[in-house]
Coordinates of C-alpha atoms in Angstrom, one line a residue:
M21 CA 19.5 -18.3 -15.7
P22 CA 18.9 -16.8 -12.4
T23 CA 16.0 -13.6 -13.1
T24 CA 14.9 -10.9 -11.0
D25 CA 12.0 -8.9 -9.8
T26 CA 10.8 -6.1 -8.6
A27 CA 7.8 -4.8 -7.0
A28 CA 7.3 -2.5 -10.3
S29 CA 6.9 -5.6 -12.6
S30 CA 6.0 -7.7 -10.3
G31 CA 1.6 -7.1 -10.8
S32 CA 1.5 -7.1 -7.2
D33 CA 1.7 -3.1 -6.7
F34 CA 0.4 -1.1 -4.2
A35 CA 3.5 1.2 -3.4
S36 CA 3.4 4.9 -3.8
A37 CA 5.7 7.3 -4.9
S38 CA 7.0 7.9 -1.2
V39 CA 6.7 7.2 2.0
P40 CA 5.4 10.2 3.3
R41 CA 2.8 10.7 0.0
H42 CA 1.6 7.8 1.5
L43 CA 1.0 8.1 4.7
A44 CA -0.6 11.2 3.4
R45 CA -3.3 9.3 1.6
G46 CA -3.3 7.3 4.7
G47 CA -4.8 9.9 6.3
V48 CA -7.2 11.1 4.3
G49 CA -8.9 7.4 3.9
F50 CA -8.9 6.9 7.6
G51 CA -10.0 10.1 8.9
A52 CA -12.5 9.9 6.3
L53 CA -13.7 6.4 7.2
I54 CA -14.0 7.4 10.9
A55 CA -15.2 11.1 9.8
A56 CA -17.9 9.0 7.7
F57 CA -19.4 6.6 11.3
A58 CA -18.0 8.8 14.1
L59 CA -20.6 12.3 12.4
V60 CA -23.5 10.0 11.4
P61 CA -25.0 10.6 15.1
V62 CA -24.0 15.1 14.9
F63 CA -24.5 15.3 10.3
G64 CA -27.4 12.0 9.5
P65 CA -26.9 9.6 7.9
A66 CA -24.9 12.1 4.5
T67 CA -21.8 11.7 6.4
L68 CA -22.1 8.3 4.9
L69 CA -20.9 10.0 1.3
L70 CA -17.0 10.3 2.9
A71 CA -16.8 6.0 3.5
P72 CA -16.5 6.2 0.0
V73 CA -13.8 8.9 0.1
G74 CA -12.2 7.3 2.2
L75 CA -11.7 3.8 1.0
V76 CA -10.8 5.6 -3.0
A77 CA -7.7 6.5 -0.9
L78 CA -6.9 4.0 0.5
R79 CA -7.0 1.8 -3.1
G80 CA -10.1 -0.3 -1.8
C81 CA -9.0 -1.1 1.7
P82 CA -7.5 -0.8 4.7
M83 CA -5.3 -4.3 4.4
C84 CA -3.9 -2.8 0.6
W85 CA -3.1 0.8 2.4
A86 CA -1.0 -1.0 4.8
I87 CA -0.2 -3.9 2.2
G88 CA 1.0 -1.0 -0.2
L89 CA 2.8 1.1 2.8
A90 CA 5.6 -2.7 3.8
E91 CA 5.9 -2.6 -0.7
T92 CA 6.9 1.4 -0.1
V93 CA 9.1 1.2 2.8
S94 CA 11.0 -1.6 0.9
R95 CA 10.9 -0.5 -2.6
G96 CA 14.3 -0.7 -3.8
R97 CA 16.0 -2.3 -0.4
L98 CA 15.1 -5.8 -1.8
R99 CA 14.6 -7.9 -4.8
R100 CA 13.4 -11.2 -5.9
E101 CA 15.7 -13.3 -7.3
C102 CA 14.5 -17.0 -8.9
T103 CA 16.7 -19.8 -9.5
D104 CA 15.2 -23.3 -10.7
G105 CA 11.7 -22.8 -9.4
R106 CA 12.7 -21.5 -6.0
C107 CA 12.9 -17.6 -5.3
E108 CA 14.5 -15.7 -2.4
L109 CA 13.9 -12.6 -1.4
K110 CA 17.6 -10.8 -1.5
P111 CA 19.2 -7.2 -0.9
A112 CA 19.3 -4.8 -4.1
S113 CA 22.9 -4.1 -4.9
R114 CA 23.7 -0.3 -5.5

């Protein structure tokens, strides 16, 4: 019997509720990380406190954010179908 699985139930879900929300998180995250290091010569080491803010916004790492962007864009468009231990990605039927 074939089973279907979505990103929400697969256990690896880095996606956001919407693409604009995900891009906003990326802007805050990358902006805070860049500012944390770029502003050190101007404002001193206190600006490094922006780095944890950036990492929280990116949910841990820039690669996690990039994976989440791909998941957010593809959410609802693809589904995983497994038959006899072999899984494939197929377009979701609407």
